[in-house]
């Protein structure tokens, strides 16, 4: 899977009306092509994990694959 890392170990992640919040602060995601109406209660990222989500969010949240991923499962490098 190709996903974007949106939060690091210890961070709190939530979606409210399609907007991503990390540690209670709104993250403006200008790289997301379409808006969504996702809602996800806050959750804390476990030690040794990151929180990932894809940029294509036009599908319902129930049809998406995202969440906490162990750092040892990440292959590749960051692209800026």
GROMACS .gro file of N, CA, C and O in nm:
model
  320
    1UNK      N    1   0.083  -0.118   0.000
    1UNK     CA    2   0.000   0.000   0.000
    1UNK      C    3   0.087   0.124   0.000
    1UNK      O    4   0.194   0.127   0.059
    2UNK      N    5   0.038   0.228  -0.061
    2UNK     CA    6   0.103   0.358  -0.058
    2UNK      C    7   0.018   0.449   0.029
    2UNK      O    8  -0.097   0.479  -0.006
    3UNK      N    9   0.071   0.487   0.143
    3UNK     CA   10  -0.004   0.569   0.239
    3UNK      C   11   0.082   0.685   0.286
    3UNK      O   12   0.204   0.683   0.276
    4UNK      N   13   0.016   0.784   0.342
    4UNK     CA   14   0.085   0.900   0.396
    4UNK      C   15   0.089   0.887   0.549
    4UNK      O   16  -0.012   0.855   0.611
    5UNK      N   17   0.205   0.911   0.608
    5UNK     CA   18   0.217   0.911   0.754
    5UNK      C   19   0.165   1.046   0.803
    5UNK      O   20   0.215   1.151   0.765
    6UNK      N   21   0.062   1.039   0.890
    6UNK     CA   22   0.001   1.163   0.939
    6UNK      C   23   0.025   1.185   1.088
    6UNK      O   24  -0.001   1.294   1.139
    7UNK      N   25   0.073   1.082   1.160
    7UNK     CA   26   0.097   1.098   1.303
    7UNK      C   27   0.206   1.001   1.348
    7UNK      O   28   0.222   0.893   1.291
    8UNK      N   29   0.276   1.041   1.452
    8UNK     CA   30   0.389   0.964   1.505
    8UNK      C   31   0.353   0.902   1.640
    8UNK      O   32   0.249   0.933   1.697
    9UNK      N   33   0.441   0.815   1.692
    9UNK     CA   34   0.413   0.752   1.822
    9UNK      C   35   0.379   0.856   1.929
    9UNK      O   36   0.445   0.960   1.940
   10UNK      N   37   0.272   0.828   2.004
   10UNK     CA   38   0.231   0.918   2.111
   10UNK      C   39   0.132   1.025   2.069
   10UNK      O   40   0.068   1.088   2.154
   11UNK      N   41   0.119   1.050   1.938
   11UNK     CA   42   0.022   1.149   1.890
   11UNK      C   43  -0.120   1.096   1.906
   11UNK      O   44  -0.144   0.975   1.908
   12UNK      N   45  -0.216   1.189   1.910
   12UNK     CA   46  -0.359   1.154   1.912
   12UNK      C   47  -0.417   1.197   1.777
   12UNK      O   48  -0.399   1.311   1.736
   13UNK      N   49  -0.488   1.104   1.712
   13UNK     CA   50  -0.541   1.126   1.578
   13UNK      C   51  -0.693   1.117   1.581
   13UNK      O   52  -0.748   1.030   1.649
   14UNK      N   53  -0.760   1.204   1.504
   14UNK     CA   54  -0.906   1.200   1.492
   14UNK      C   55  -0.946   1.261   1.358
   14UNK      O   56  -0.871   1.341   1.300
   15UNK      N   57  -1.063   1.221   1.309
   15UNK     CA   58  -1.127   1.286   1.194
   15UNK      C   59  -1.260   1.340   1.242
   15UNK      O   60  -1.336   1.270   1.309
   16UNK      N   61  -1.289   1.466   1.207
   16UNK     CA   62  -1.417   1.528   1.240
   16UNK      C   63  -1.471   1.595   1.114
   16UNK      O   64  -1.407   1.686   1.061
   17UNK      N   65  -1.585   1.545   1.066
   17UNK     CA   66  -1.646   1.598   0.944
   17UNK      C   67  -1.548   1.605   0.828
   17UNK      O   68  -1.547   1.700   0.750
   18UNK      N   69  -1.462   1.503   0.818
   18UNK     CA   70  -1.367   1.495   0.708
   18UNK      C   71  -1.234   1.564   0.731
   18UNK      O   72  -1.143   1.552   0.648
   19UNK      N   73  -1.220   1.633   0.842
   19UNK     CA   74  -1.095   1.704   0.870
   19UNK      C   75  -1.009   1.624   0.966
   19UNK      O   76  -1.059   1.569   1.064
   20UNK      N   77  -0.880   1.620   0.939
   20UNK     CA   78  -0.783   1.549   1.022
   20UNK      C   79  -0.736   1.639   1.136
   20UNK      O   80  -0.698   1.754   1.114
   21UNK      N   81  -0.738   1.582   1.257
   21UNK     CA   82  -0.685   1.650   1.375
   21UNK      C   83  -0.576   1.563   1.436
   21UNK      O   84  -0.594   1.443   1.453
   22UNK      N   85  -0.463   1.624   1.465
   22UNK     CA   86  -0.353   1.556   1.532
   22UNK      C   87  -0.321   1.635   1.658
   22UNK      O   88  -0.295   1.755   1.651
   23UNK      N   89  -0.330   1.567   1.771
   23UNK     CA   90  -0.309   1.631   1.901
   23UNK      C   91  -0.402   1.751   1.921
   23UNK      O   92  -0.364   1.854   1.975
   24UNK      N   93  -0.525   1.737   1.870
   24UNK     CA   94  -0.626   1.840   1.887
   24UNK      C   95  -0.616   1.957   1.791
   24UNK      O   96  -0.699   2.047   1.794
   25UNK      N   97  -0.517   1.957   1.703
   25UNK     CA   98  -0.498   2.067   1.609
   25UNK      C   99  -0.535   2.023   1.468
   25UNK      O  100  -0.496   1.916   1.423
   26UNK      N  101  -0.609   2.108   1.399
   26UNK     CA  102  -0.649   2.082   1.262
   26UNK      C  103  -0.526   2.078   1.172
   26UNK      O  104  -0.440   2.166   1.179
   27UNK      N  105  -0.518   1.975   1.089
   27UNK     CA  106  -0.411   1.965   0.990
   27UNK      C  107  -0.470   1.996   0.854
   27UNK      O  108  -0.560   1.925   0.807
   28UNK      N  109  -0.426   2.101   0.792
   28UNK     CA  110  -0.471   2.134   0.658
   28UNK      C  111  -0.398   2.043   0.560
   28UNK      O  112  -0.276   2.040   0.557
   29UNK      N  113  -0.475   1.969   0.482
   29UNK     CA  114  -0.418   1.869   0.391
   29UNK      C  115  -0.447   1.909   0.247
   29UNK      O  116  -0.534   1.854   0.181
   30UNK      N  117  -0.371   2.003   0.194
   30UNK     CA  118  -0.394   2.050   0.059
   30UNK      C  119  -0.360   1.946  -0.047
   30UNK      O  120  -0.395   1.960  -0.163
   31UNK      N  121  -0.297   1.837  -0.008
   31UNK     CA  122  -0.264   1.728  -0.100
   31UNK      C  123  -0.380   1.631  -0.120
   31UNK      O  124  -0.377   1.547  -0.208
   32UNK      N  125  -0.487   1.642  -0.041
   32UNK     CA  126  -0.603   1.554  -0.054
   32UNK      C  127  -0.691   1.609  -0.165
   32UNK      O  128  -0.737   1.723  -0.158
   33UNK      N  129  -0.715   1.527  -0.267
   33UNK     CA  130  -0.785   1.572  -0.387
   33UNK      C  131  -0.934   1.597  -0.365
   33UNK      O  132  -0.990   1.690  -0.422
   34UNK      N  133  -0.999   1.513  -0.286
   34UNK     CA  134  -1.143   1.527  -0.267
   34UNK      C  135  -1.177   1.534  -0.118
   34UNK      O  136  -1.110   1.473  -0.036
   35UNK      N  137  -1.280   1.607  -0.088
   35UNK     CA  138  -1.321   1.617   0.053
   35UNK      C  139  -1.400   1.492   0.092
   35UNK      O  140  -1.447   1.417   0.007
   36UNK      N  141  -1.414   1.471   0.220
   36UNK     CA  142  -1.488   1.356   0.270
   36UNK      C  143  -1.565   1.399   0.395
   36UNK      O  144  -1.551   1.512   0.441
   37UNK      N  145  -1.644   1.309   0.448
   37UNK     CA  146  -1.719   1.339   0.570
   37UNK      C  147  -1.684   1.242   0.681
   37UNK      O  148  -1.768   1.209   0.764
   38UNK      N  149  -1.563   1.194   0.682
   38UNK     CA  150  -1.519   1.095   0.780
   38UNK      C  151  -1.530   1.148   0.923
   38UNK      O  152  -1.500   1.264   0.950
   39UNK      N  153  -1.566   1.059   1.013
   39UNK     CA  154  -1.563   1.086   1.156
   39UNK      C  155  -1.499   0.967   1.224
   39UNK      O  156  -1.538   0.853   1.199
   40UNK      N  157  -1.400   0.994   1.307
   40UNK     CA  158  -1.328   0.889   1.377
   40UNK      C  159  -1.287   0.946   1.512
   40UNK      O  160  -1.222   1.050   1.519
   41UNK      N  161  -1.326   0.878   1.618
   41UNK     CA  162  -1.296   0.927   1.752
   41UNK      C  163  -1.144   0.929   1.775
   41UNK      O  164  -1.071   0.852   1.713
   42UNK      N  165  -1.097   1.016   1.863
   42UNK     CA  166  -0.953   1.026   1.889
   42UNK      C  167  -0.894   0.894   1.936
   42UNK      O  168  -0.956   0.820   2.011
   43UNK      N  169  -0.775   0.866   1.887
   43UNK     CA  170  -0.700   0.747   1.929
   43UNK      C  171  -0.553   0.781   1.937
   43UNK      O  172  -0.504   0.864   1.860
   44UNK      N  173  -0.484   0.720   2.031
   44UNK     CA  174  -0.341   0.746   2.053
   44UNK      C  175  -0.258   0.645   1.975
   44UNK      O  176  -0.286   0.525   1.977
   45UNK      N  177  -0.156   0.695   1.906
   45UNK     CA  178  -0.066   0.609   1.830
   45UNK      C  179   0.029   0.538   1.928
   45UNK      O  180   0.093   0.603   2.011
   46UNK      N  181   0.035   0.406   1.917
   46UNK     CA  182   0.115   0.325   2.008
   46UNK      C  183   0.265   0.346   1.985
   46UNK      O  184   0.307   0.382   1.874
   47UNK      N  185   0.347   0.322   2.087
   47UNK     CA  186   0.492   0.328   2.069
   47UNK      C  187   0.535   0.232   1.958
   47UNK      O  188   0.479   0.122   1.944
   48UNK      N  189   0.631   0.273   1.878
   48UNK     CA  190   0.682   0.189   1.770
   48UNK      C  191   0.591   0.183   1.649
   48UNK      O  192   0.611   0.100   1.560
   49UNK      N  193   0.490   0.270   1.643
   49UNK     CA  194   0.395   0.272   1.532
   49UNK      C  195   0.380   0.415   1.479
   49UNK      O  196   0.417   0.511   1.545
   50UNK      N  197   0.326   0.425   1.359
   50UNK     CA  198   0.284   0.553   1.301
   50UNK      C  199   0.141   0.535   1.252
   50UNK      O  200   0.092   0.423   1.240
   51UNK      N  201   0.073   0.645   1.226
   51UNK     CA  202  -0.065   0.639   1.176
   51UNK      C  203  -0.062   0.679   1.030
   51UNK      O  204  -0.008   0.784   0.994
   52UNK      N  205  -0.118   0.594   0.944
   52UNK     CA  206  -0.116   0.620   0.800
   52UNK      C  207  -0.258   0.628   0.746
   52UNK      O  208  -0.351   0.567   0.798
   53UNK      N  209  -0.272   0.704   0.638
   53UNK     CA  210  -0.400   0.717   0.568
   53UNK      C  211  -0.370   0.753   0.423
   53UNK      O  212  -0.269   0.817   0.394
   54UNK      N  213  -0.456   0.709   0.333
   54UNK     CA  214  -0.439   0.741   0.192
   54UNK      C  215  -0.492   0.880   0.160
   54UNK      O  216  -0.569   0.939   0.237
   55UNK      N  217  -0.455   0.931   0.045
   55UNK     CA  218  -0.499   1.064   0.003
   55UNK      C  219  -0.633   1.061  -0.070
   55UNK      O  220  -0.700   1.162  -0.079
   56UNK      N  221  -0.675   0.946  -0.122
   56UNK     CA  222  -0.802   0.935  -0.192
   56UNK      C  223  -0.910   0.904  -0.090
   56UNK      O  224  -0.926   0.791  -0.047
   57UNK      N  225  -0.986   1.003  -0.053
   57UNK     CA  226  -1.083   0.987   0.056
   57UNK      C  227  -1.227   1.001   0.011
   57UNK      O  228  -1.315   1.030   0.090
   58UNK      N  229  -1.253   0.981  -0.117
   58UNK     CA  230  -1.390   0.994  -0.164
   58UNK      C  231  -1.477   0.874  -0.128
   58UNK      O  232  -1.598   0.883  -0.128
   59UNK      N  233  -1.415   0.761  -0.095
   59UNK     CA  234  -1.491   0.643  -0.053
   59UNK      C  235  -1.526   0.655   0.095
   59UNK      O  236  -1.457   0.723   0.170
   60UNK      N  237  -1.633   0.588   0.138
   60UNK     CA  238  -1.669   0.589   0.280
   60UNK      C  239  -1.555   0.535   0.367
   60UNK      O  240  -1.477   0.450   0.323
   61UNK      N  241  -1.548   0.582   0.489
   61UNK     CA  242  -1.442   0.543   0.581
   61UNK      C  243  -1.439   0.391   0.602
   61UNK      O  244  -1.333   0.333   0.619
   62UNK      N  245  -1.556   0.326   0.595
   62UNK     CA  246  -1.563   0.181   0.615
   62UNK      C  247  -1.494   0.103   0.503
   62UNK      O  248  -1.458  -0.013   0.521
   63UNK      N  249  -1.473   0.164   0.387
   63UNK     CA  250  -1.409   0.098   0.274
   63UNK      C  251  -1.260   0.127   0.263
   63UNK      O  252  -1.196   0.087   0.166
   64UNK      N  253  -1.206   0.199   0.357
   64UNK     CA  254  -1.066   0.239   0.354
   64UNK      C  255  -0.979   0.146   0.438
   64UNK      O  256  -1.027   0.083   0.532
   65UNK      N  257  -0.851   0.139   0.402
   65UNK     CA  258  -0.752   0.067   0.481
   65UNK      C  259  -0.653   0.171   0.532
   65UNK      O  260  -0.581   0.233   0.454
   66UNK      N  261  -0.655   0.193   0.663
   66UNK     CA  262  -0.565   0.292   0.723
   66UNK      C  263  -0.555   0.261   0.871
   66UNK      O  264  -0.624   0.175   0.923
   67UNK      N  265  -0.468   0.334   0.940
   67UNK     CA  266  -0.455   0.317   1.083
   67UNK      C  267  -0.311   0.305   1.128
   67UNK      O  268  -0.220   0.352   1.062
   68UNK      N  269  -0.292   0.236   1.241
   68UNK     CA  270  -0.159   0.223   1.299
   68UNK      C  271  -0.081   0.113   1.229
   68UNK      O  272  -0.132   0.005   1.204
   69UNK      N  273   0.044   0.145   1.199
   69UNK     CA  274   0.134   0.051   1.132
   69UNK      C  275   0.265   0.048   1.209
   69UNK      O  276   0.320   0.153   1.244
   70UNK      N  277   0.316  -0.071   1.233
   70UNK     CA  278   0.444  -0.087   1.300
   70UNK      C  279   0.556  -0.028   1.214
   70UNK      O  280   0.557  -0.044   1.091
   71UNK      N  281   0.649   0.041   1.278
   71UNK     CA  282   0.760   0.102   1.205
   71UNK      C  283   0.840   0.001   1.123
   71UNK      O  284   0.891   0.034   1.017
   72UNK      N  285   0.847  -0.124   1.170
   72UNK     CA  286   0.927  -0.223   1.095
   72UNK      C  287   0.857  -0.272   0.969
   72UNK      O  288   0.915  -0.345   0.891
   73UNK      N  289   0.733  -0.230   0.943
   73UNK     CA  290   0.661  -0.268   0.822
   73UNK      C  291   0.674  -0.163   0.712
   73UNK      O  292   0.624  -0.181   0.601
   74UNK      N  293   0.740  -0.052   0.742
   74UNK     CA  294   0.753   0.056   0.644
   74UNK      C  295   0.873   0.029   0.554
   74UNK      O  296   0.984   0.007   0.602
   75UNK      N  297   0.846   0.033   0.425
   75UNK     CA  298   0.950   0.013   0.325
   75UNK      C  299   0.951   0.136   0.236
   75UNK      O  300   0.845   0.183   0.195
   76UNK      N  301   1.066   0.189   0.208
   76UNK     CA  302   1.074   0.306   0.121
   76UNK      C  303   1.126   0.425   0.197
   76UNK      O  304   1.176   0.414   0.309
   77UNK      N  305   1.115   0.541   0.133
   77UNK     CA  306   1.165   0.663   0.195
   77UNK      C  307   1.065   0.775   0.173
   77UNK      O  308   0.978   0.767   0.087
   78UNK      N  309   1.079   0.878   0.252
   78UNK     CA  310   0.989   0.993   0.242
   78UNK      C  311   1.015   1.069   0.113
   78UNK      O  312   1.130   1.088   0.072
   79UNK      N  313   0.908   1.112   0.050
   79UNK     CA  314   0.919   1.195  -0.071
   79UNK      C  315   0.863   1.332  -0.038
   79UNK      O  316   0.755   1.345   0.016
   80UNK      N  317   0.935   1.435  -0.073
   80UNK     CA  318   0.889   1.571  -0.045
   80UNK      C  319   0.862   1.643  -0.171
   80UNK      O  320   0.912   1.642  -0.268
   0.00000   0.00000   0.00000
